[in-house]
Amino acid sequence: MPPASPVANAPASINHYENFPVASWLCPPRLRAPIAAIYHFARTADDLADEGQHSAEQRLAQLQQYAADLQQLGSAGEAAMLMRTSWSHIFGPLAVQVQAHGLPKPLLADLLSAFEQDVRMTAAQARYTDMAQLLDYCRRSANPVGRLLLHLYGVVNAKALIQSDAICTALQLINFWQDLSQDLPRQRHYLPDADLTRHGLVRSAIKPEATALTPELQSLLGELNRQARSLMNHGAPLVHQLPGRTGWELRLVVQGGLRMLDKLDAMQGRNLYQRIKLGKLDMAAMLWQALRM
């Protein structure tokens, strides 16, 4: 869920949607209300998909109703929906911002489709067959957040959108590789089958509590880190298209992602057993690198 947005106030994606600049002093005051509305919409959907003791069927039913309520925004049935829905506290503020800022509903719907996919694949213990399939998930789970925020900032040129997608996808991938030790025991498998096979690895043998850190596994995890770094570097020039405080927010996000990749590289594959995160000491390095961008 990567999480993840290109104008976050946290260094890198830790859990879904923790990186929105909801209360950041860097966030332009005029955009705090729409950003908060988007955040609460995504955060609630994430909770529907992942929190509590509900069955997969119950989670999917809730997400589908949530998606149906989203489609009522801006329609003749909006008022009736807001009267009956369990999420009027979410859709009421969101409706105001959709009207005020023309927020594209298809991007919000893409987020919900990714949440549904997560529920279905976890329940079925399904795997991603190749990187293309995983990147398609990132296209819906992470990239819409960046595009929504760029829409609010009035940056809509094609190059900026591509760069935003690269940053968001990179953050989502970093989140995956950061969380391997937690996701694998929960039957969330983000290591693509094709990449495992290419490195001579068998998925059933990769268990955080028992897997030996072989050269093949280290090679795979290092390759995945390099791919995320390449995407982040590709998107980094976007910082020069965003003005003022917004651009500084983005600089910190980019540097936070790169800093996390430095830590993952230093672990040489031990992130399979241990989840790491950025701390206060990392912020000084991030600020320095942000100043140099």
PDB file of C-alpha atoms in Angstrom:
ATOM      1  CA  MET A   1       0.000   0.000   0.000  1.00  0.00           C
ATOM      2  CA  PRO A   2       2.711   1.229  -0.279  1.00  0.00           C
ATOM      3  CA  PRO A   3       2.246   3.052   0.228  1.00  0.00           C
ATOM      4  CA  ALA A   4       3.242   5.323  -0.524  1.00  0.00           C
ATOM      5  CA  SER A   5       3.163   8.762  -1.971  1.00  0.00           C
ATOM      6  CA  PRO A   6       5.679  11.112  -3.589  1.00  0.00           C
ATOM      7  CA  VAL A   7       4.858  13.980  -1.267  1.00  0.00           C
ATOM      8  CA  ALA A   8       4.943  12.264   2.097  1.00  0.00           C
ATOM      9  CA  ASN A   9       6.323  13.612   5.312  1.00  0.00           C
ATOM     10  CA  ALA A  10       7.842  10.331   6.431  1.00  0.00           C
ATOM     11  CA  PRO A  11      11.102   8.953   5.047  1.00  0.00           C
ATOM     12  CA  ALA A  12       9.848   5.780   3.455  1.00  0.00           C
ATOM     13  CA  SER A  13       6.788   3.580   3.350  1.00  0.00           C
ATOM     14  CA  ILE A  14       6.390   1.683   6.609  1.00  0.00           C
ATOM     15  CA  ASN A  15       2.731   0.701   6.586  1.00  0.00           C
ATOM     16  CA  HIS A  16       0.026   1.576   4.078  1.00  0.00           C
ATOM     17  CA  TYR A  17      -0.768   5.287   3.918  1.00  0.00           C
ATOM     18  CA  GLU A  18       1.295   6.327   6.927  1.00  0.00           C
ATOM     19  CA  ASN A  19       3.216   8.668   4.662  1.00  0.00           C
ATOM     20  CA  PHE A  20       0.558  11.167   3.711  1.00  0.00           C
ATOM     21  CA  PRO A  21       1.453  14.767   4.581  1.00  0.00           C
ATOM     22  CA  VAL A  22      -1.809  15.120   6.528  1.00  0.00           C
ATOM     23  CA  ALA A  23      -0.443  17.319   9.282  1.00  0.00           C
ATOM     24  CA  SER A  24       2.958  18.188   7.894  1.00  0.00           C
ATOM     25  CA  TRP A  25       3.997  21.824   8.183  1.00  0.00           C
ATOM     26  CA  LEU A  26       5.427  21.403   4.682  1.00  0.00           C
ATOM     27  CA  CYS A  27       1.985  20.692   3.231  1.00  0.00           C
ATOM     28  CA  PRO A  28       0.346  23.826   1.755  1.00  0.00           C
ATOM     29  CA  PRO A  29      -2.521  24.797   4.108  1.00  0.00           C
ATOM     30  CA  ARG A  30      -5.032  25.068   1.256  1.00  0.00           C
ATOM     31  CA  LEU A  31      -4.459  21.419   0.379  1.00  0.00           C
ATOM     32  CA  ARG A  32      -4.609  19.909   3.850  1.00  0.00           C
ATOM     33  CA  ALA A  33      -8.365  19.240   3.672  1.00  0.00           C
ATOM     34  CA  PRO A  34      -8.333  17.372   0.317  1.00  0.00           C
ATOM     35  CA  ILE A  35      -5.192  15.438   1.261  1.00  0.00           C
ATOM     36  CA  ALA A  36      -6.766  14.465   4.586  1.00  0.00           C
ATOM     37  CA  ALA A  37      -9.931  13.325   2.780  1.00  0.00           C
ATOM     38  CA  ILE A  38      -7.916  11.134   0.407  1.00  0.00           C
ATOM     39  CA  TYR A  39      -5.877   9.769   3.303  1.00  0.00           C
ATOM     40  CA  HIS A  40      -8.921   8.787   5.367  1.00  0.00           C
ATOM     41  CA  PHE A  41     -10.550   7.196   2.316  1.00  0.00           C
ATOM     42  CA  ALA A  42      -7.468   5.058   1.654  1.00  0.00           C
ATOM     43  CA  ARG A  43      -6.747   4.347   5.318  1.00  0.00           C
ATOM     44  CA  THR A  44     -10.294   3.074   5.918  1.00  0.00           C
ATOM     45  CA  ALA A  45     -10.170   0.847   2.838  1.00  0.00           C
ATOM     46  CA  ASP A  46      -6.824  -0.516   3.981  1.00  0.00           C
ATOM     47  CA  ASP A  47      -8.329  -1.356   7.370  1.00  0.00           C
ATOM     48  CA  LEU A  48     -11.282  -3.093   5.712  1.00  0.00           C
ATOM     49  CA  ALA A  49      -8.823  -5.248   3.791  1.00  0.00           C
ATOM     50  CA  ASP A  50      -6.395  -5.978   6.594  1.00  0.00           C
ATOM     51  CA  GLU A  51      -7.647  -5.322  10.127  1.00  0.00           C
ATOM     52  CA  GLY A  52      -9.841  -7.310  12.492  1.00  0.00           C
ATOM     53  CA  GLN A  53     -10.914 -10.935  12.391  1.00  0.00           C
ATOM     54  CA  HIS A  54     -13.209 -10.866   9.364  1.00  0.00           C
ATOM     55  CA  SER A  55     -13.144 -13.616   6.763  1.00  0.00           C
ATOM     56  CA  ALA A  56     -11.921 -12.939   3.249  1.00  0.00           C
ATOM     57  CA  GLU A  57     -15.512 -13.064   2.028  1.00  0.00           C
ATOM     58  CA  GLN A  58     -16.586 -10.457   4.563  1.00  0.00           C
ATOM     59  CA  ARG A  59     -13.666  -8.203   3.683  1.00  0.00           C
ATOM     60  CA  LEU A  60     -14.450  -8.411  -0.026  1.00  0.00           C
ATOM     61  CA  ALA A  61     -18.127  -7.677   0.577  1.00  0.00           C
ATOM     62  CA  GLN A  62     -17.232  -4.577   2.577  1.00  0.00           C
ATOM     63  CA  LEU A  63     -14.735  -3.374  -0.026  1.00  0.00           C
ATOM     64  CA  GLN A  64     -17.269  -3.875  -2.803  1.00  0.00           C
ATOM     65  CA  GLN A  65     -19.865  -1.841  -0.910  1.00  0.00           C
ATOM     66  CA  TYR A  66     -17.217   0.800  -0.248  1.00  0.00           C
ATOM     67  CA  ALA A  67     -16.473   0.917  -3.986  1.00  0.00           C
ATOM     68  CA  ALA A  68     -20.184   1.192  -4.791  1.00  0.00           C
ATOM     69  CA  ASP A  69     -20.501   4.131  -2.390  1.00  0.00           C
ATOM     70  CA  LEU A  70     -17.522   5.796  -4.066  1.00  0.00           C
ATOM     71  CA  GLN A  71     -19.262   5.630  -7.418  1.00  0.00           C
ATOM     72  CA  GLN A  72     -22.244   7.509  -5.979  1.00  0.00           C
ATOM     73  CA  LEU A  73     -20.140  10.614  -5.342  1.00  0.00           C
ATOM     74  CA  GLY A  74     -21.174  13.390  -7.697  1.00  0.00           C
ATOM     75  CA  SER A  75     -24.288  11.501  -8.847  1.00  0.00           C
ATOM     76  CA  ALA A  76     -27.977  12.046  -8.256  1.00  0.00           C
ATOM     77  CA  GLY A  77     -27.829   9.345  -5.596  1.00  0.00           C
ATOM     78  CA  GLU A  78     -25.047  10.954  -3.557  1.00  0.00           C
ATOM     79  CA  ALA A  79     -27.302  12.430  -0.864  1.00  0.00           C
ATOM     80  CA  ALA A  80     -29.129   9.142  -0.320  1.00  0.00           C
ATOM     81  CA  MET A  81     -25.833   7.265  -0.155  1.00  0.00           C
ATOM     82  CA  LEU A  82     -24.483   9.631   2.491  1.00  0.00           C
ATOM     83  CA  MET A  83     -27.624   9.069   4.552  1.00  0.00           C
ATOM     84  CA  ARG A  84     -27.402   5.281   4.542  1.00  0.00           C
ATOM     85  CA  THR A  85     -23.701   4.421   4.268  1.00  0.00           C
ATOM     86  CA  SER A  86     -21.684   3.272   7.267  1.00  0.00           C
ATOM     87  CA  TRP A  87     -18.862   5.480   6.013  1.00  0.00           C
ATOM     88  CA  SER A  88     -20.591   8.865   5.830  1.00  0.00           C
ATOM     89  CA  HIS A  89     -17.720  10.304   7.910  1.00  0.00           C
ATOM     90  CA  ILE A  90     -15.402   9.295   5.054  1.00  0.00           C
ATOM     91  CA  PHE A  91     -17.510  10.009   2.001  1.00  0.00           C
ATOM     92  CA  GLY A  92     -18.990  13.270   3.288  1.00  0.00           C
ATOM     93  CA  PRO A  93     -15.645  15.125   3.399  1.00  0.00           C
ATOM     94  CA  LEU A  94     -14.456  13.298   0.299  1.00  0.00           C
ATOM     95  CA  ALA A  95     -17.535  14.391  -1.650  1.00  0.00           C
ATOM     96  CA  VAL A  96     -16.766  18.023  -0.810  1.00  0.00           C
ATOM     97  CA  GLN A  97     -13.193  17.669  -2.056  1.00  0.00           C
ATOM     98  CA  VAL A  98     -14.154  15.722  -5.192  1.00  0.00           C
ATOM     99  CA  GLN A  99     -16.427  18.613  -6.130  1.00  0.00           C
ATOM    100  CA  ALA A 100     -14.003  21.347  -5.069  1.00  0.00           C
ATOM    101  CA  HIS A 101     -10.901  19.915  -6.737  1.00  0.00           C
ATOM    102  CA  GLY A 102     -12.248  17.570  -9.401  1.00  0.00           C
ATOM    103  CA  LEU A 103     -10.494  14.570  -7.878  1.00  0.00           C
ATOM    104  CA  PRO A 104     -10.482  11.730 -10.448  1.00  0.00           C
ATOM    105  CA  LYS A 105     -12.630   8.905  -9.075  1.00  0.00           C
ATOM    106  CA  PRO A 106     -10.944   6.256 -11.289  1.00  0.00           C
ATOM    107  CA  LEU A 107      -7.714   6.775  -9.327  1.00  0.00           C
ATOM    108  CA  LEU A 108      -9.570   6.228  -6.044  1.00  0.00           C
ATOM    109  CA  ALA A 109     -11.220   3.131  -7.528  1.00  0.00           C
ATOM    110  CA  ASP A 110      -7.815   1.778  -8.554  1.00  0.00           C
ATOM    111  CA  LEU A 111      -6.759   1.825  -4.901  1.00  0.00           C
ATOM    112  CA  LEU A 112      -9.785  -0.266  -3.966  1.00  0.00           C
ATOM    113  CA  SER A 113      -9.078  -2.794  -6.710  1.00  0.00           C
ATOM    114  CA  ALA A 114      -5.583  -3.279  -5.267  1.00  0.00           C
ATOM    115  CA  PHE A 115      -6.984  -3.830  -1.779  1.00  0.00           C
ATOM    116  CA  GLU A 116      -9.392  -6.420  -3.148  1.00  0.00           C
ATOM    117  CA  GLN A 117      -6.511  -8.142  -4.937  1.00  0.00           C
ATOM    118  CA  ASP A 118      -4.551  -8.297  -1.687  1.00  0.00           C
ATOM    119  CA  VAL A 119      -7.458  -9.992   0.081  1.00  0.00           C
ATOM    120  CA  ARG A 120      -8.017 -12.507  -2.705  1.00  0.00           C
ATOM    121  CA  MET A 121      -4.354 -13.418  -3.119  1.00  0.00           C
ATOM    122  CA  THR A 122      -3.699 -13.732   0.613  1.00  0.00           C
ATOM    123  CA  ALA A 123      -6.747 -15.947   1.081  1.00  0.00           C
ATOM    124  CA  ALA A 124      -5.675 -18.185  -1.804  1.00  0.00           C
ATOM    125  CA  GLN A 125      -1.978 -18.043  -0.801  1.00  0.00           C
ATOM    126  CA  ALA A 126      -1.435 -16.963  -4.397  1.00  0.00           C
ATOM    127  CA  ARG A 127       1.891 -15.856  -5.843  1.00  0.00           C
ATOM    128  CA  TYR A 128       2.941 -13.202  -8.322  1.00  0.00           C
ATOM    129  CA  THR A 129       4.143 -15.036 -11.385  1.00  0.00           C
ATOM    130  CA  ASP A 130       6.535 -12.335 -12.587  1.00  0.00           C
ATOM    131  CA  MET A 131       7.641  -8.771 -11.964  1.00  0.00           C
ATOM    132  CA  ALA A 132       5.202  -7.413 -14.565  1.00  0.00           C
ATOM    133  CA  GLN A 133       2.293  -8.720 -12.506  1.00  0.00           C
ATOM    134  CA  LEU A 134       3.717  -7.217  -9.325  1.00  0.00           C
ATOM    135  CA  LEU A 135       4.275  -3.865 -11.030  1.00  0.00           C
ATOM    136  CA  ASP A 136       0.646  -3.890 -12.188  1.00  0.00           C
ATOM    137  CA  TYR A 137      -0.342  -4.230  -8.547  1.00  0.00           C
ATOM    138  CA  CYS A 138       1.894  -1.239  -7.701  1.00  0.00           C
ATOM    139  CA  ARG A 139       0.238   0.702 -10.524  1.00  0.00           C
ATOM    140  CA  ARG A 140      -3.043   0.447  -8.618  1.00  0.00           C
ATOM    141  CA  SER A 141      -1.891   0.288  -4.987  1.00  0.00           C
ATOM    142  CA  ALA A 142       0.675   3.105  -4.997  1.00  0.00           C
ATOM    143  CA  ASN A 143       0.746   5.165  -8.178  1.00  0.00           C
ATOM    144  CA  PRO A 144      -2.784   6.613  -7.820  1.00  0.00           C
ATOM    145  CA  VAL A 145      -1.746   8.357  -4.604  1.00  0.00           C
ATOM    146  CA  GLY A 146       1.009  10.265  -6.362  1.00  0.00           C
ATOM    147  CA  ARG A 147      -1.230  11.143  -9.290  1.00  0.00           C
ATOM    148  CA  LEU A 148      -3.966  12.409  -6.969  1.00  0.00           C
ATOM    149  CA  LEU A 149      -1.505  14.635  -5.162  1.00  0.00           C
ATOM    150  CA  LEU A 150      -0.013  15.951  -8.399  1.00  0.00           C
ATOM    151  CA  HIS A 151      -3.581  16.716  -9.520  1.00  0.00           C
ATOM    152  CA  LEU A 152      -4.016  18.859  -6.410  1.00  0.00           C
ATOM    153  CA  TYR A 153      -0.739  20.635  -7.080  1.00  0.00           C
ATOM    154  CA  GLY A 154      -1.766  21.303 -10.678  1.00  0.00           C
ATOM    155  CA  VAL A 155       1.133  19.311 -12.134  1.00  0.00           C
ATOM    156  CA  VAL A 156      -0.363  17.186 -14.889  1.00  0.00           C
ATOM    157  CA  ASN A 157       2.225  16.920 -17.666  1.00  0.00           C
ATOM    158  CA  ALA A 158       3.032  13.417 -18.901  1.00  0.00           C
ATOM    159  CA  LYS A 159       6.675  13.441 -17.818  1.00  0.00           C
ATOM    160  CA  ALA A 160       5.766  14.399 -14.262  1.00  0.00           C
ATOM    161  CA  LEU A 161       3.163  11.638 -14.066  1.00  0.00           C
ATOM    162  CA  ILE A 162       5.696   9.045 -15.231  1.00  0.00           C
ATOM    163  CA  GLN A 163       8.227  10.272 -12.682  1.00  0.00           C
ATOM    164  CA  SER A 164       5.608  10.213  -9.930  1.00  0.00           C
ATOM    165  CA  ASP A 165       4.697   6.641 -10.861  1.00  0.00           C
ATOM    166  CA  ALA A 166       8.365   5.659 -10.652  1.00  0.00           C
ATOM    167  CA  ILE A 167       8.718   7.118  -7.155  1.00  0.00           C
ATOM    168  CA  CYS A 168       5.477   5.566  -5.904  1.00  0.00           C
ATOM    169  CA  THR A 169       6.291   2.147  -7.334  1.00  0.00           C
ATOM    170  CA  ALA A 170       9.770   2.331  -5.841  1.00  0.00           C
ATOM    171  CA  LEU A 171       8.319   3.129  -2.418  1.00  0.00           C
ATOM    172  CA  GLN A 172       5.886   0.225  -2.692  1.00  0.00           C
ATOM    173  CA  LEU A 173       8.664  -2.191  -3.644  1.00  0.00           C
ATOM    174  CA  ILE A 174      10.862  -0.914  -0.812  1.00  0.00           C
ATOM    175  CA  ASN A 175       7.971  -1.572   1.539  1.00  0.00           C
ATOM    176  CA  PHE A 176       7.732  -5.152   0.266  1.00  0.00           C
ATOM    177  CA  TRP A 177      11.435  -5.888   0.735  1.00  0.00           C
ATOM    178  CA  GLN A 178      11.478  -4.125   4.100  1.00  0.00           C
ATOM    179  CA  ASP A 179       8.581  -6.269   5.328  1.00  0.00           C
ATOM    180  CA  LEU A 180       9.608  -9.729   4.101  1.00  0.00           C
ATOM    181  CA  SER A 181      10.055 -11.047   7.649  1.00  0.00           C
ATOM    182  CA  GLN A 182       6.459 -10.064   8.467  1.00  0.00           C
ATOM    183  CA  ASP A 183       4.678 -10.730   5.179  1.00  0.00           C
ATOM    184  CA  LEU A 184       5.919 -14.263   4.465  1.00  0.00           C
ATOM    185  CA  PRO A 185       4.560 -15.765   7.716  1.00  0.00           C
ATOM    186  CA  ARG A 186       1.223 -14.093   6.889  1.00  0.00           C
ATOM    187  CA  GLN A 187       1.145 -15.806   3.483  1.00  0.00           C
ATOM    188  CA  ARG A 188       1.777 -12.586   1.604  1.00  0.00           C
ATOM    189  CA  HIS A 189       4.144 -13.466  -1.194  1.00  0.00           C
ATOM    190  CA  TYR A 190       5.615 -10.597  -3.164  1.00  0.00           C
ATOM    191  CA  LEU A 191       8.767 -12.322  -4.449  1.00  0.00           C
ATOM    192  CA  PRO A 192       7.833 -13.132  -8.079  1.00  0.00           C
ATOM    193  CA  ASP A 193       8.047 -16.779  -9.145  1.00  0.00           C
ATOM    194  CA  ALA A 194      10.014 -15.994 -12.291  1.00  0.00           C
ATOM    195  CA  ASP A 195      12.730 -14.198 -10.304  1.00  0.00           C
ATOM    196  CA  LEU A 196      12.954 -17.038  -7.800  1.00  0.00           C
ATOM    197  CA  THR A 197      13.330 -19.570 -10.606  1.00  0.00           C
ATOM    198  CA  ARG A 198      15.957 -17.487 -12.375  1.00  0.00           C
ATOM    199  CA  HIS A 199      18.051 -17.510  -9.204  1.00  0.00           C
ATOM    200  CA  GLY A 200      17.556 -21.239  -8.655  1.00  0.00           C
ATOM    201  CA  LEU A 201      15.332 -20.758  -5.612  1.00  0.00           C
ATOM    202  CA  VAL A 202      12.278 -22.702  -4.468  1.00  0.00           C
ATOM    203  CA  ARG A 203       9.564 -20.671  -2.767  1.00  0.00           C
ATOM    204  CA  SER A 204       8.563 -23.417  -0.341  1.00  0.00           C
ATOM    205  CA  ALA A 205      12.073 -23.371   1.115  1.00  0.00           C
ATOM    206  CA  ILE A 206      12.034 -19.637   1.894  1.00  0.00           C
ATOM    207  CA  LYS A 207      10.855 -19.280   5.466  1.00  0.00           C
ATOM    208  CA  PRO A 208      12.120 -16.428   7.658  1.00  0.00           C
ATOM    209  CA  GLU A 209      12.427 -18.701  10.664  1.00  0.00           C
ATOM    210  CA  ALA A 210      14.432 -21.405   8.926  1.00  0.00           C
ATOM    211  CA  THR A 211      15.866 -20.299   5.578  1.00  0.00           C
ATOM    212  CA  ALA A 212      19.621 -20.232   5.192  1.00  0.00           C
ATOM    213  CA  LEU A 213      20.903 -17.028   3.629  1.00  0.00           C
ATOM    214  CA  THR A 214      22.444 -18.537   0.506  1.00  0.00           C
ATOM    215  CA  PRO A 215      24.362 -16.610  -2.163  1.00  0.00           C
ATOM    216  CA  GLU A 216      21.426 -17.185  -4.523  1.00  0.00           C
ATOM    217  CA  LEU A 217      18.977 -15.606  -2.095  1.00  0.00           C
ATOM    218  CA  GLN A 218      21.324 -12.698  -1.414  1.00  0.00           C
ATOM    219  CA  SER A 219      21.677 -12.178  -5.152  1.00  0.00           C
ATOM    220  CA  LEU A 220      17.901 -12.074  -5.637  1.00  0.00           C
ATOM    221  CA  LEU A 221      17.286  -9.612  -2.797  1.00  0.00           C
ATOM    222  CA  GLY A 222      20.154  -7.406  -3.971  1.00  0.00           C
ATOM    223  CA  GLU A 223      18.723  -7.373  -7.491  1.00  0.00           C
ATOM    224  CA  LEU A 224      15.292  -6.357  -6.196  1.00  0.00           C
ATOM    225  CA  ASN A 225      16.857  -3.511  -4.233  1.00  0.00           C
ATOM    226  CA  ARG A 226      18.681  -2.300  -7.339  1.00  0.00           C
ATOM    227  CA  GLN A 227      15.459  -2.289  -9.328  1.00  0.00           C
ATOM    228  CA  ALA A 228      13.727  -0.143  -6.697  1.00  0.00           C
ATOM    229  CA  ARG A 229      16.723   2.216  -6.605  1.00  0.00           C
ATOM    230  CA  SER A 230      16.652   2.582 -10.376  1.00  0.00           C
ATOM    231  CA  LEU A 231      12.971   3.530 -10.267  1.00  0.00           C
ATOM    232  CA  MET A 232      13.558   6.031  -7.465  1.00  0.00           C
ATOM    233  CA  ASN A 233      16.425   7.669  -9.340  1.00  0.00           C
ATOM    234  CA  HIS A 234      14.316   7.802 -12.495  1.00  0.00           C
ATOM    235  CA  GLY A 235      11.553   9.671 -10.661  1.00  0.00           C
ATOM    236  CA  ALA A 236      13.794  11.941  -8.568  1.00  0.00           C
ATOM    237  CA  PRO A 237      13.927  14.850 -11.081  1.00  0.00           C
ATOM    238  CA  LEU A 238      10.254  15.449 -10.275  1.00  0.00           C
ATOM    239  CA  VAL A 239      11.431  17.408  -7.210  1.00  0.00           C
ATOM    240  CA  HIS A 240      12.375  20.269  -9.533  1.00  0.00           C
ATOM    241  CA  GLN A 241       8.840  20.533 -10.910  1.00  0.00           C
ATOM    242  CA  LEU A 242       7.132  21.005  -7.554  1.00  0.00           C
ATOM    243  CA  PRO A 243       7.382  24.452  -6.011  1.00  0.00           C
ATOM    244  CA  GLY A 244       8.262  25.563  -2.503  1.00  0.00           C
ATOM    245  CA  ARG A 245       7.443  23.405   0.482  1.00  0.00           C
ATOM    246  CA  THR A 246       5.946  20.708  -1.724  1.00  0.00           C
ATOM    247  CA  GLY A 247       9.244  20.211  -3.504  1.00  0.00           C
ATOM    248  CA  TRP A 248      11.059  19.913  -0.179  1.00  0.00           C
ATOM    249  CA  GLU A 249       8.552  17.329   0.988  1.00  0.00           C
ATOM    250  CA  LEU A 250       9.250  15.291  -2.112  1.00  0.00           C
ATOM    251  CA  ARG A 251      13.019  15.605  -1.668  1.00  0.00           C
ATOM    252  CA  LEU A 252      12.694  14.024   1.781  1.00  0.00           C
ATOM    253  CA  VAL A 253      10.575  11.196   0.411  1.00  0.00           C
ATOM    254  CA  VAL A 254      13.083  10.404  -2.312  1.00  0.00           C
ATOM    255  CA  GLN A 255      15.994  10.549   0.104  1.00  0.00           C
ATOM    256  CA  GLY A 256      14.080   8.461   2.638  1.00  0.00           C
ATOM    257  CA  GLY A 257      13.527   5.755   0.055  1.00  0.00           C
ATOM    258  CA  LEU A 258      17.175   5.807  -0.991  1.00  0.00           C
ATOM    259  CA  ARG A 259      18.275   5.731   2.647  1.00  0.00           C
ATOM    260  CA  MET A 260      16.134   2.655   3.286  1.00  0.00           C
ATOM    261  CA  LEU A 261      17.654   0.977   0.249  1.00  0.00           C
ATOM    262  CA  ASP A 262      21.121   1.717   1.657  1.00  0.00           C
ATOM    263  CA  LYS A 263      20.104  -0.063   4.844  1.00  0.00           C
ATOM    264  CA  LEU A 264      18.632  -3.009   2.952  1.00  0.00           C
ATOM    265  CA  ASP A 265      21.801  -3.330   0.890  1.00  0.00           C
ATOM    266  CA  ALA A 266      23.898  -3.270   4.061  1.00  0.00           C
ATOM    267  CA  MET A 267      21.838  -6.123   5.495  1.00  0.00           C
ATOM    268  CA  GLN A 268      22.858  -8.318   2.523  1.00  0.00           C
ATOM    269  CA  GLY A 269      19.614 -10.260   2.642  1.00  0.00           C
ATOM    270  CA  ARG A 270      19.101 -10.348   6.409  1.00  0.00           C
ATOM    271  CA  ASN A 271      15.900  -8.345   5.905  1.00  0.00           C
ATOM    272  CA  LEU A 272      14.409 -11.781   5.320  1.00  0.00           C
ATOM    273  CA  TYR A 273      14.664 -12.292   9.090  1.00  0.00           C
ATOM    274  CA  GLN A 274      14.481  -8.775  10.489  1.00  0.00           C
ATOM    275  CA  ARG A 275      12.411  -5.717   9.677  1.00  0.00           C
ATOM    276  CA  ILE A 276      14.350  -2.470   9.737  1.00  0.00           C
ATOM    277  CA  LYS A 277      13.180   1.120   9.708  1.00  0.00           C
ATOM    278  CA  LEU A 278      14.581   4.587   9.587  1.00  0.00           C
ATOM    279  CA  GLY A 279      15.333   6.458  12.795  1.00  0.00           C
ATOM    280  CA  LYS A 280      16.095   9.967  13.928  1.00  0.00           C
ATOM    281  CA  LEU A 281      19.768   9.610  13.081  1.00  0.00           C
ATOM    282  CA  ASP A 282      18.859   8.923   9.466  1.00  0.00           C
ATOM    283  CA  MET A 283      17.022  12.233   9.188  1.00  0.00           C
ATOM    284  CA  ALA A 284      20.235  14.275   9.270  1.00  0.00           C
ATOM    285  CA  ALA A 285      21.639  12.329   6.333  1.00  0.00           C
ATOM    286  CA  MET A 286      18.361  12.661   4.465  1.00  0.00           C
ATOM    287  CA  LEU A 287      18.261  16.414   5.011  1.00  0.00           C
ATOM    288  CA  TRP A 288      21.825  16.780   3.791  1.00  0.00           C
ATOM    289  CA  GLN A 289      21.147  14.781   0.650  1.00  0.00           C
ATOM    290  CA  ALA A 290      17.886  16.703   0.095  1.00  0.00           C
ATOM    291  CA  LEU A 291      19.815  19.968   0.208  1.00  0.00           C
ATOM    292  CA  ARG A 292      22.161  18.663  -2.467  1.00  0.00           C
ATOM    293  CA  MET A 293      19.402  17.687  -4.901  1.00  0.00           C
TER     294      MET A 293
END
